[in-house]
Coordinates of C-alpha atoms in Angstrom, one line a residue:
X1 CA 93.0 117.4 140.7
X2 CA 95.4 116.8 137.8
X3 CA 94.0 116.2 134.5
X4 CA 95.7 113.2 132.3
X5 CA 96.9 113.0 129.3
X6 CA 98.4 109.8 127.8
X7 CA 100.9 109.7 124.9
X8 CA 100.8 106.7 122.9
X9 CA 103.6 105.5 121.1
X10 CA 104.1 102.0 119.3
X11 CA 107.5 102.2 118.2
X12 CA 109.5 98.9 117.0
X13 CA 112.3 97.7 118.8
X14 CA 114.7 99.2 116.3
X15 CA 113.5 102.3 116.4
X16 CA 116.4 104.7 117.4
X17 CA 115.3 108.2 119.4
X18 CA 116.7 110.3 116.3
X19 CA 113.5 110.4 114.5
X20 CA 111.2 113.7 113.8
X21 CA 108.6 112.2 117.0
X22 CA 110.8 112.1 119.5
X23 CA 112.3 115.3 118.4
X24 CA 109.2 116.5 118.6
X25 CA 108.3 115.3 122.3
X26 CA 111.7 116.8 123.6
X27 CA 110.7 120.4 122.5
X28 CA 107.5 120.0 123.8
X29 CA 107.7 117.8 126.6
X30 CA 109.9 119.9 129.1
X31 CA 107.3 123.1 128.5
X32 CA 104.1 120.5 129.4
X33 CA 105.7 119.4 132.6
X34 CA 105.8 122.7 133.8
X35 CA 102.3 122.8 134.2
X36 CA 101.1 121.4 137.7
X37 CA 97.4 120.8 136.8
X38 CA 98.4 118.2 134.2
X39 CA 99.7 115.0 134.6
X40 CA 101.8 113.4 131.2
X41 CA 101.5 109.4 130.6
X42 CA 103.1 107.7 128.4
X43 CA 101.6 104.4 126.7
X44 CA 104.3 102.3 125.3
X45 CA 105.3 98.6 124.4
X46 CA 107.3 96.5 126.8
X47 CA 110.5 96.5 124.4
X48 CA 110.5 100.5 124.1
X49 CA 110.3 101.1 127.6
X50 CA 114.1 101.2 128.2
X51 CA 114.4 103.3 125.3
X52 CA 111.3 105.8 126.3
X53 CA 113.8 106.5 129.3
X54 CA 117.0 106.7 127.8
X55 CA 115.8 108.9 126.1
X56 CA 113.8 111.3 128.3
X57 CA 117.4 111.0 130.7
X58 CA 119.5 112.2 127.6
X59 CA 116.8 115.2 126.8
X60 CA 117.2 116.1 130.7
X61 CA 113.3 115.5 131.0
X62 CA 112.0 114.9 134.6
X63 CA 110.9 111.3 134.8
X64 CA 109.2 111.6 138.3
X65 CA 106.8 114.2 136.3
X66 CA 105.9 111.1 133.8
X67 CA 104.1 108.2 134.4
X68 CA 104.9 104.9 132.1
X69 CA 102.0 102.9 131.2
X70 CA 103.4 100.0 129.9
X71 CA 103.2 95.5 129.5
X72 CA 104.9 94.4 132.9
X73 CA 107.1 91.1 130.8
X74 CA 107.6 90.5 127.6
X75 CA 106.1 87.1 126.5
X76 CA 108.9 84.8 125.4
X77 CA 109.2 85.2 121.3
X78 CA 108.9 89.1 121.6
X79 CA 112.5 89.3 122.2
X80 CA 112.8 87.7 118.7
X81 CA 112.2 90.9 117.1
X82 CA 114.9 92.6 117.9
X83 CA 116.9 90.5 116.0
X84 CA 114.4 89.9 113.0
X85 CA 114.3 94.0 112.7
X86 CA 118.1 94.7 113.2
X87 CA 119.8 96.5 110.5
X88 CA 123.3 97.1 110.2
X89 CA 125.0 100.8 109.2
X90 CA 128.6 100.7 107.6
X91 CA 130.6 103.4 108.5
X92 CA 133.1 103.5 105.5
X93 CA 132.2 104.6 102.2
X94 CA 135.3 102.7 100.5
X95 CA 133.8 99.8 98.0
X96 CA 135.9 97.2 95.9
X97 CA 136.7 97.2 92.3
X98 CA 134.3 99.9 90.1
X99 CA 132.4 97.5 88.4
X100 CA 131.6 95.1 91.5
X101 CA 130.5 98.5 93.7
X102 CA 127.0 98.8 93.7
X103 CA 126.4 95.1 93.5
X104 CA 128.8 94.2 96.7
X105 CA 126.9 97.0 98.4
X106 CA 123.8 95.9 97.8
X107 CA 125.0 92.4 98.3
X108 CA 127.0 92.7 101.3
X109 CA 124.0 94.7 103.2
X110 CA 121.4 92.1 102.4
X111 CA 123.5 88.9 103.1
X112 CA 123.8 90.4 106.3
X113 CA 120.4 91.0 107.3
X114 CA 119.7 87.1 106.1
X115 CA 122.2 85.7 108.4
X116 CA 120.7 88.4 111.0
X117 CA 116.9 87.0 110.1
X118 CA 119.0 83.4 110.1
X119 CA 120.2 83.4 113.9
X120 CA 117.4 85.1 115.6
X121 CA 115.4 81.7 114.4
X122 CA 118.1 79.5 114.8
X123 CA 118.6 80.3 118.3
X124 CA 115.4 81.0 119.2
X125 CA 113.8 77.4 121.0
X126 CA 111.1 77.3 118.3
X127 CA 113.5 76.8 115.1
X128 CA 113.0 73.6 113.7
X129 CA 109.6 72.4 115.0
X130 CA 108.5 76.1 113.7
X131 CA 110.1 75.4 110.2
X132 CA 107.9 72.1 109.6
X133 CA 104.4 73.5 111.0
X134 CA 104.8 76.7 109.9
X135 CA 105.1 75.6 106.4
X136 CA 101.4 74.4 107.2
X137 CA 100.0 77.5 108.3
X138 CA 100.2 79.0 104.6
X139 CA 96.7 76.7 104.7
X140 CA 95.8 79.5 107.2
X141 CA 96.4 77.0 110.1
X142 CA 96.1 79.4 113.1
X143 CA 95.9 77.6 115.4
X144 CA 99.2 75.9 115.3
X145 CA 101.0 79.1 114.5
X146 CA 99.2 80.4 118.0
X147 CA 100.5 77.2 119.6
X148 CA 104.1 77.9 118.5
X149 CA 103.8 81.6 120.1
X150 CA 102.3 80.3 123.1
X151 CA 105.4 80.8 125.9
X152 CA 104.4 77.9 128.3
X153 CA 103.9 75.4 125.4
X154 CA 107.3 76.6 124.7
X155 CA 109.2 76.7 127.2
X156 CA 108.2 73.2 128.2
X157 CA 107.9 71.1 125.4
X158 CA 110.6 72.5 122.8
X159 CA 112.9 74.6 124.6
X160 CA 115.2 71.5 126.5
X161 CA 115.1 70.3 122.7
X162 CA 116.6 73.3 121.3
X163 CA 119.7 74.4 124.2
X164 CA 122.2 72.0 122.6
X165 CA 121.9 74.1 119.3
X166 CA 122.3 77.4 121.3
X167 CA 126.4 77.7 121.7
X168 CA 127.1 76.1 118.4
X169 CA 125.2 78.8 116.5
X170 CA 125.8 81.9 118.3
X171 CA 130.1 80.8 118.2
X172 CA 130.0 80.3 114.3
X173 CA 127.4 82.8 113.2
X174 CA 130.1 85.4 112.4
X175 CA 132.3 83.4 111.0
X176 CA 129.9 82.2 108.5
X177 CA 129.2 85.5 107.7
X178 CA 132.7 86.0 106.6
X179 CA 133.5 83.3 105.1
X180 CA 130.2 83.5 102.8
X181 CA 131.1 87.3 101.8
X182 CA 134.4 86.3 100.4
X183 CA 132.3 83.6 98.1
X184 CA 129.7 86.2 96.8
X185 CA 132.5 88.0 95.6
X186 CA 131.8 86.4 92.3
X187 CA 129.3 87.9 90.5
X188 CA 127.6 83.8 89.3
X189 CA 127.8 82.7 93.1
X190 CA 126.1 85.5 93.9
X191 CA 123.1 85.5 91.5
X192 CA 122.7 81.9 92.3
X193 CA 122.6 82.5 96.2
X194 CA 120.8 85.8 96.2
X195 CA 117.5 84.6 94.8
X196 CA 116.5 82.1 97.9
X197 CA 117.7 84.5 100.2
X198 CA 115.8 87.1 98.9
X199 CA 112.4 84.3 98.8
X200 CA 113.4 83.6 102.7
X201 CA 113.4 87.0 103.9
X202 CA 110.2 87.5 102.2
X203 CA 108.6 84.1 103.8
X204 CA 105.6 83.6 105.8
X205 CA 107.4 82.9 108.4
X206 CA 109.4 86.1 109.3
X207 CA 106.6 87.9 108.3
X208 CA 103.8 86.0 110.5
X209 CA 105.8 86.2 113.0
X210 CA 107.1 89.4 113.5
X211 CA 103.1 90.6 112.8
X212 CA 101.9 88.0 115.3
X213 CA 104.0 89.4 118.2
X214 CA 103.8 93.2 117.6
X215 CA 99.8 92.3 117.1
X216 CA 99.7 90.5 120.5
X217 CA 101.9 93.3 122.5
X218 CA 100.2 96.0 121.4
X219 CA 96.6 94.3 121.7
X220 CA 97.7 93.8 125.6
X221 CA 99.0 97.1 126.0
X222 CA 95.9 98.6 124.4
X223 CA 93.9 97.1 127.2
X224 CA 95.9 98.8 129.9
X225 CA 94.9 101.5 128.5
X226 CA 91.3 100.9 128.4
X227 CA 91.7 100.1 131.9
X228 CA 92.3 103.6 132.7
X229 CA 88.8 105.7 132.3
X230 CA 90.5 108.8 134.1
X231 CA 92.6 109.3 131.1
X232 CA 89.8 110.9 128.6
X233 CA 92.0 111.5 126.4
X234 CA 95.1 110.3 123.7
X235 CA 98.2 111.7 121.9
X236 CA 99.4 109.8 119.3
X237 CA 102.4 111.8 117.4
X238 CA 102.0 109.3 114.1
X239 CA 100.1 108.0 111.5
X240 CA 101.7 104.4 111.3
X241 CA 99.9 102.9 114.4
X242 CA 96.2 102.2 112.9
X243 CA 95.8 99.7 116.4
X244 CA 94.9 103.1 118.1
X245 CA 91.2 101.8 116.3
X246 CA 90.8 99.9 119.8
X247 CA 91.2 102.3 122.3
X248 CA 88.3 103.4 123.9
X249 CA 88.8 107.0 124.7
X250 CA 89.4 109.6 122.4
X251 CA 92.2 110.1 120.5
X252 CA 94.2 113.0 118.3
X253 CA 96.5 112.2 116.1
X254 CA 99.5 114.1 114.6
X255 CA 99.7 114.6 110.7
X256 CA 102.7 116.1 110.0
X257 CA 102.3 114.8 106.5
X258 CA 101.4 111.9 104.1
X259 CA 104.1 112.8 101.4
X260 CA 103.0 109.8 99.6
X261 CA 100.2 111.8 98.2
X262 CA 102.5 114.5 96.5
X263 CA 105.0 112.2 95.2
X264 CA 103.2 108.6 94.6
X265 CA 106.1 107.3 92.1
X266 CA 108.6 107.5 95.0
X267 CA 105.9 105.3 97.2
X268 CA 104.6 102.8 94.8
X269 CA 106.2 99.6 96.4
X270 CA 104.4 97.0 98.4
X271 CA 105.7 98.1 101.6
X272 CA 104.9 101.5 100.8
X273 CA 101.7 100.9 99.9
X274 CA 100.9 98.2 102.7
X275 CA 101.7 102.0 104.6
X276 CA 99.4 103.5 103.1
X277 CA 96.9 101.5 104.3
X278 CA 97.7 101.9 107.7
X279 CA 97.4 105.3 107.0
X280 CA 94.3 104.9 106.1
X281 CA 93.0 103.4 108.8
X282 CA 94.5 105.7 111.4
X283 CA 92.9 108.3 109.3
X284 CA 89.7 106.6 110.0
X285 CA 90.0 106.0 113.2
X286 CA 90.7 109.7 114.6
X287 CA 88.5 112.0 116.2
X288 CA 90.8 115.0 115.6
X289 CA 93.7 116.2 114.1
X290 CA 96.4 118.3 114.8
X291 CA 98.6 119.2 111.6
X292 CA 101.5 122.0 111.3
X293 CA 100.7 123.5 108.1
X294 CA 97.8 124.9 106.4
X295 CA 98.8 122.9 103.2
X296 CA 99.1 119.3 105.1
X297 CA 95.4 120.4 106.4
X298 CA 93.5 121.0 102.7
X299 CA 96.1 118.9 100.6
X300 CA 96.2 115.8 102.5
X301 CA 93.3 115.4 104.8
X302 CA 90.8 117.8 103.4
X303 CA 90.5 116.9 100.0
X304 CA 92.5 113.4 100.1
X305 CA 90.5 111.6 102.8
X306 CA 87.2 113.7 102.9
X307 CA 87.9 114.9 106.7
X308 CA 86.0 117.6 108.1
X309 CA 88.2 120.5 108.2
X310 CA 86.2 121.6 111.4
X311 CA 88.3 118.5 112.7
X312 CA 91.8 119.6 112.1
X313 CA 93.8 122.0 114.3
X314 CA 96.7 123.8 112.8
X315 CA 99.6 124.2 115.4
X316 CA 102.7 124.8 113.6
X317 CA 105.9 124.2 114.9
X318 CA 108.5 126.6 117.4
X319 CA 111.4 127.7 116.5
X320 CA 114.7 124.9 116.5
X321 CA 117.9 126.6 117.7
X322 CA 121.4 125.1 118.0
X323 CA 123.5 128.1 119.5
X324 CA 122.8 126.4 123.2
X325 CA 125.7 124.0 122.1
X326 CA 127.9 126.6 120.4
X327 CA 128.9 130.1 121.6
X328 CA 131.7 131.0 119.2
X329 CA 133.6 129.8 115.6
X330 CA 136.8 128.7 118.0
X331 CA 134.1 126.5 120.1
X332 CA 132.7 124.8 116.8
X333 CA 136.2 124.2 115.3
X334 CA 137.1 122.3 118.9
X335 CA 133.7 120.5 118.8
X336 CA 135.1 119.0 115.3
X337 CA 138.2 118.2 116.1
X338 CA 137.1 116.2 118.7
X339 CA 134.7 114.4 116.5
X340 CA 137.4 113.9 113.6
X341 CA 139.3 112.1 116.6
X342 CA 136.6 110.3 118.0
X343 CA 135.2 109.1 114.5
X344 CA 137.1 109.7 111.5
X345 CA 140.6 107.9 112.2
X346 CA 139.5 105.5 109.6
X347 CA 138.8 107.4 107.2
X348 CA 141.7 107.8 104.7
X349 CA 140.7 111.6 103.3
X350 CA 139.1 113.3 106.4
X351 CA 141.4 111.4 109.7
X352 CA 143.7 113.9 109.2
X353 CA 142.1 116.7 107.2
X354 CA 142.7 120.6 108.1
X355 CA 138.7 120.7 109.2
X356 CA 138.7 124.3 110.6
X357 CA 140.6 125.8 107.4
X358 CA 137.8 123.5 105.3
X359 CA 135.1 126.1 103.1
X360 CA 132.0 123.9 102.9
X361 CA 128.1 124.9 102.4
X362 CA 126.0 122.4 104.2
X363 CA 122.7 120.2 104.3
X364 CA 121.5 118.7 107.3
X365 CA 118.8 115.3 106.4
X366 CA 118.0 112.1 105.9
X367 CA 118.6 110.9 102.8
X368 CA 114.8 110.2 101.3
X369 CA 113.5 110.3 97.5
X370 CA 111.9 113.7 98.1
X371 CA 114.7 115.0 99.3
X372 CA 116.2 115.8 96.5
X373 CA 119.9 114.9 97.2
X374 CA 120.8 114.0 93.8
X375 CA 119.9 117.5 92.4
X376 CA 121.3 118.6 95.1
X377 CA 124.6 116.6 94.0
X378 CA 124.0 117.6 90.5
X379 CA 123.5 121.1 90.9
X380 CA 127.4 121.8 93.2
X381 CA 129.0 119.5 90.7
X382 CA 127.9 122.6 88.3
X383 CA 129.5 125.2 90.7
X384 CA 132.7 123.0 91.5
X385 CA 133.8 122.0 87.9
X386 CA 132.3 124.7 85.9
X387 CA 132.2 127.6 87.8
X388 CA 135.1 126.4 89.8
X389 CA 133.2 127.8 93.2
X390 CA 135.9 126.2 95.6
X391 CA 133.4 124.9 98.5
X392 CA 132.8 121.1 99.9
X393 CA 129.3 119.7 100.2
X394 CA 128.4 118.5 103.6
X395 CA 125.7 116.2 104.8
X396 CA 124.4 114.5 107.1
X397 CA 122.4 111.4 105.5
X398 CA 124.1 108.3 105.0
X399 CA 125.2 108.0 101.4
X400 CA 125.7 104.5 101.5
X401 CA 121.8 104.4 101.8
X402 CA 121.1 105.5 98.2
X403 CA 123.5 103.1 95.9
X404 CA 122.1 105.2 92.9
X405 CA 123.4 108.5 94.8
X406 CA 126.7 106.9 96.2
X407 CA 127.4 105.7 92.3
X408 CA 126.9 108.6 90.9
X409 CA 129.3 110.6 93.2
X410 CA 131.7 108.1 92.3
X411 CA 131.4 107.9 88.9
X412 CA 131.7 112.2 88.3
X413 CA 134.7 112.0 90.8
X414 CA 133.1 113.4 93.8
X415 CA 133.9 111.4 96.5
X416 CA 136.3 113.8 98.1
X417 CA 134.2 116.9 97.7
X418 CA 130.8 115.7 98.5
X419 CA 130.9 114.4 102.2
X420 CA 128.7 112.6 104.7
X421 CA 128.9 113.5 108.9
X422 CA 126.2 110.8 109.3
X423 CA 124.3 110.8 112.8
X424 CA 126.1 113.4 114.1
X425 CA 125.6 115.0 118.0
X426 CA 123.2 117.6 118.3
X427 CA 127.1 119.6 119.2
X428 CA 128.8 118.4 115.9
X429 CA 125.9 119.5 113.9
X430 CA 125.4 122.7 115.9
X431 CA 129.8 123.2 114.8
X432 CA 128.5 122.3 111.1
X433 CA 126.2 124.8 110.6
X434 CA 128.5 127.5 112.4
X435 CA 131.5 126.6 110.3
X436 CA 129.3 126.3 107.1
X437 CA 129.8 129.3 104.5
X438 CA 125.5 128.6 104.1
X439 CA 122.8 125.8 104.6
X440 CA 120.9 124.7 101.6
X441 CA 117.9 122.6 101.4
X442 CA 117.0 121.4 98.4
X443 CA 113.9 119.5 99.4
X444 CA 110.7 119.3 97.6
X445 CA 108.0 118.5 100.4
X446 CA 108.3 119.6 104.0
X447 CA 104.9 119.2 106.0
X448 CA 106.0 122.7 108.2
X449 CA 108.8 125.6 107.4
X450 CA 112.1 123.7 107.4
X451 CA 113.9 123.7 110.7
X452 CA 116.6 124.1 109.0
X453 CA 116.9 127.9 108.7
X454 CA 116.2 128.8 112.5
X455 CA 118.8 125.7 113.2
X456 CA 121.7 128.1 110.7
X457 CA 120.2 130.9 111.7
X458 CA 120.8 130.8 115.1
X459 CA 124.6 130.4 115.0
X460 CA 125.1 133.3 112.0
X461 CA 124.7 131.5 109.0
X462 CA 122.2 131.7 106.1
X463 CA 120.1 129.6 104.3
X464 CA 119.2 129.3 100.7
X465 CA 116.1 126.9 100.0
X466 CA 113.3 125.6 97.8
X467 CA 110.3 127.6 97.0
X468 CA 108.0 125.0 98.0
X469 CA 104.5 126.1 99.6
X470 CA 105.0 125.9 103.2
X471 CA 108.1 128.1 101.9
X472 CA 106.6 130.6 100.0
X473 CA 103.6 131.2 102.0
X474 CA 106.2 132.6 104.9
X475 CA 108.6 134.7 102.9
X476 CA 106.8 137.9 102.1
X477 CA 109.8 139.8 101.4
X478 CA 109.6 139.9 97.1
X479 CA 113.5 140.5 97.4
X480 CA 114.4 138.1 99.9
X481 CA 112.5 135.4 97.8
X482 CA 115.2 136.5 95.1
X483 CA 117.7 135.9 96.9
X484 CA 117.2 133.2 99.4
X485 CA 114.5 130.6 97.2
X486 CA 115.0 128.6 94.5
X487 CA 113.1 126.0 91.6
X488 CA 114.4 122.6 93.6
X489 CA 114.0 120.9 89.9
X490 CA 116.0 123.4 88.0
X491 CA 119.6 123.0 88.4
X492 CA 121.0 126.3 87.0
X493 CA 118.8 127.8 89.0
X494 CA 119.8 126.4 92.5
X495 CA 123.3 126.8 91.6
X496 CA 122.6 130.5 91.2
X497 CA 121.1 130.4 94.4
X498 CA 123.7 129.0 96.1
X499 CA 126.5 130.7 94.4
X500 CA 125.5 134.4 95.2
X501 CA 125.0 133.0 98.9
X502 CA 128.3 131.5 99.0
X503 CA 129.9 135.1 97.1
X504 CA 127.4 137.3 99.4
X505 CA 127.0 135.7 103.2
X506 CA 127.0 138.5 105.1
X507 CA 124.3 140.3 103.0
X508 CA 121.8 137.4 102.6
X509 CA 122.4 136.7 106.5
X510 CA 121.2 140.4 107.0
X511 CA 118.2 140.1 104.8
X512 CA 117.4 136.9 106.1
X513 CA 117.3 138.7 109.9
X514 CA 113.4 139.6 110.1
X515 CA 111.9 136.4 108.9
X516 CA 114.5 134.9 111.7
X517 CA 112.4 137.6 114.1
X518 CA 109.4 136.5 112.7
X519 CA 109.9 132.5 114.0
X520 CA 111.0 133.5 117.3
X521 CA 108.6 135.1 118.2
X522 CA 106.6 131.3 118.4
X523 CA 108.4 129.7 121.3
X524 CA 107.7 126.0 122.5
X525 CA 106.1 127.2 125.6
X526 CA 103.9 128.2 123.4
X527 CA 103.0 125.4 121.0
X528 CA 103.0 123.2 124.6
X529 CA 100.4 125.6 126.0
X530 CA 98.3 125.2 122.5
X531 CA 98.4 121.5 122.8
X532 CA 97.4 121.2 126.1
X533 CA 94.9 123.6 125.2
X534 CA 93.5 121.1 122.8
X535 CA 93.8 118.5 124.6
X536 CA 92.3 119.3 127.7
X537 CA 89.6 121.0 126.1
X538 CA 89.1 118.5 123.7
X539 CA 88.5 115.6 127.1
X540 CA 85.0 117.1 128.5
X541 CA 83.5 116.7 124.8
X542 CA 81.6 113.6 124.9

């Protein structure tokens, strides 16, 4: 008889498959299917499903070996959240006039999600009679904000009210959207406009709303799940989801890190700290734990929340390699091309840019406070203007994210040295790293060893880093450390760093080849077999 194991995962409807979880689950997953005595189900909300098997078709995973456990229809408003969570990405980096750049940006990006916010209500059947009552449930009237959720009441009292509105705003949305970006191009019309838009987003409504759906999804796919005694017990690969509280059997949950801890100035917002509570109570409501560093284990859990360290199970990560996509330099320079076809024709600098002739060191993240990008920034603008070390900077965050970061590299001039590839293939960024003189990562917190060094390694290239601990406690070598790690908040000395690796490849690459042993030797066979390990084992204890 096959023993379950259910994954839970509570994903919003936004939620794109790039992040570190469901990298996570495509390393591990194919290795756990393999085994016939266990049987892999998936818990997920109705609006995720699609993408749950998108995705496990793009990572080539068996979907006959997984079973879905999931809400058969999504009630009516649900579908409302897609639009109340969409976000839209510009692809250019080119902004108007200097002194209009970061507020346009800012501008631009938030007047769209408004109008975004703006149609999802307006077209929804709900909008108007919801804009009166609603305004009455700041009085905590809960019952008529139930009412206005409540699909049949709905669909036959206000929906034949609503249709007539329907064509109208879905035909004029965008050009409202225009029309309105042309007027905020003064700086008065904008300060005047900004500040209501700002209160909407911020309203009870959009906020009750969104809450009261994800609540009422996840409260009905949690009792599925209780439905199901033969699964003893639960995966869940985050921290974020503190509804787990409800379900029955047990349940481990992943900590790959609560950086908040280590850097609470970068996470002292309210939504941050509304994060932090949810934290919290996933932290609470956990009956083991499964972390990939020692440091995540005493720093975080140990002596932040008081957990028994007898409850934490350390299983660090395998090995990430990219030369599967890549087998030589002329492969990675065609994989480029292609992509500078495909993607950049609009950009003026790089559409027709000599690519394969192009030196370049390279840093492959998402751009995030602790990841020290602007050091980063900072620390080549040293080696490029007074060292006059002739290399680009590639990465592959979206500056446009950070208008502090995308200012800066306009105002020192470094807009054509200092380059984003933003959510790349994992072929283009396999070609990146190849083509890349070395990889750096600057970063100051990483809950495991940073993938990125296996990920350079693997297709010849070195790395130079920050000594951080999860670092340090891996590189023995007292040479090598010389060499390959840096301070991440001293800027000389990352410069140094990088300088000597861009000056002396083929050495560090050489020195760097028995720490790369080292992290092969832990394949993802391997961590699958120590999860299931847990897991299985961890079922028959009552």
């Amino acid at each position: 008889m096959k023993k379950n194991i259910g994954i839970f995962l509570a994903f919003s409807p936004n939620d794109s498959q790039s992040h570190g979880i469901s990298r996570l689950l495509s390393f591990m997953l194919p290795p756990m299917l393999q085994d016939d005595a266990i049987q892999i189900l998936i818990a997920t909300p109705n609006w995720f499903e699609a993408s749950t098997i998108e995705f496990m078709h793009t990572q080539k995973i068996n979907t006959k070996k997984v079973r879905l456990l999931t809400t058969r229809r999504m009630f009516f408003l649900s579908r409302a959240m897609k639009f109340l969570l969409r976000q839209k990405t510009s692809r250019t980096n080119s902004l108007p006039s200097k002194n209009k750049r970061r507020l346009l940006f800012s501008i631009k990006k938030y007047l769209y999600n408004i109008i975004v916010f703006l149609s999802s209500i307006m077209t929804s059947v709900v909008f108007y009679p919801a804009l009166t009552l609603f305004r009455l449930a700041k009085s905590a009237n809960r019952k008529i904000q139930n009412l206005l959720i409540n699909y049949r009441f709905t669909r036959i009292y206000i929906a034949p009210l609503m249709r007539p509105w329907l064509h109208f705003i879905r035909r004029n949305i965008v050009n409202i959207y225009r029309k309105t970006g042309k007027i905020l191009k003064s700086y008065p019309a904008s300060k005047i406009l900004l500040s209501p838009l700002s209160e909407f987003k911020r309203s009870f409504f959009v906020r009750a709303t969104y809450t009261e759906l994800r609540t009422r999804e996840l409260n009905r796919l949690i009792h599925i799940i209780n439905s199901r005694p033969d699964i003893s017990v639960w995966f869940i690969p985050a921290l974020f989801w503190p509804e787990v509280k409800a379900i029955k059997a047990k349940k481990i949950i992943a900590v790959p890190d609560i950086v908040s801890i280590d850097f609470p100035k970068f996470f002292s917002d309210h939504l941050s700290v509304k994060t932090y509570e949810r934290v919290k109570e996933s932290v609470f409501a956990a009956d083991h734990f499964i972390c990939y560093s020692d440091y995540v284990k005493q720093k975080h859990l140990v002596e932040n929340f008081s957990v028994d360290s007898k409850k934490i199970t350390i299983i660090p990560h395998a090995h990430v390699e990219l030369n599967q996509h890549t087998h030589s330099r002329q492969q990675s320079i065609q994989i480029l091309s292609d992509y500078q076809k495909r993607e950049l024709t609009q950009n003026p600098y790089l559409s027709d840019f000599n690519l394969s002739g192009m030196r370049f060191i390279f840093y492959s993240s998402q751009i995030r406070p602790y990841k020290n990008f602007m050091n980063l920034i900072k620390s080549y603008e040293i080696l490029l203007r007074e060292r006059f070390v002739n290399v680009k900077l590639i990465v592959t965050g979206n500056l446009n994210s950070d208008p502090d970061l995308y200012q800066y590299i306009l105002d020192r001039r470094l807009q054509f040295d200092v380059l984003s590839f933003y959510n790349v293939s994992p072929e283009v960024l396999a070609a990146l790293y190849q083509l890349a003189i070395c990889a750096v990562n600057p970063t100051l917190f990483e809950g495991g060893f940073p993938f990125t060094f296996t990920e350079a390694y693997s297709v010849g290239t070195p790395s130079v880093m920050s000594a951080i601990p999860v670092v340090t406690s891996h590189v023995k070598d007292e040479n090598l450390k010389q060499q390959m790690l840096f301070d991440p908040y001293d800027l000389e000395d990352m410069a140094n760093k990088i300088e000597w690796a861009v000056k002396n490849h083929e050495r560090l690459f050489e020195l760097q080849a028995p720490l790369y042993q080292t992290f092969k030797q832990r394949s993802w066979e391997l961590v699958a077999k120590e999860y299931i390990n847990l897991l299985t084992d961890f079922s028959y204890v009552k």
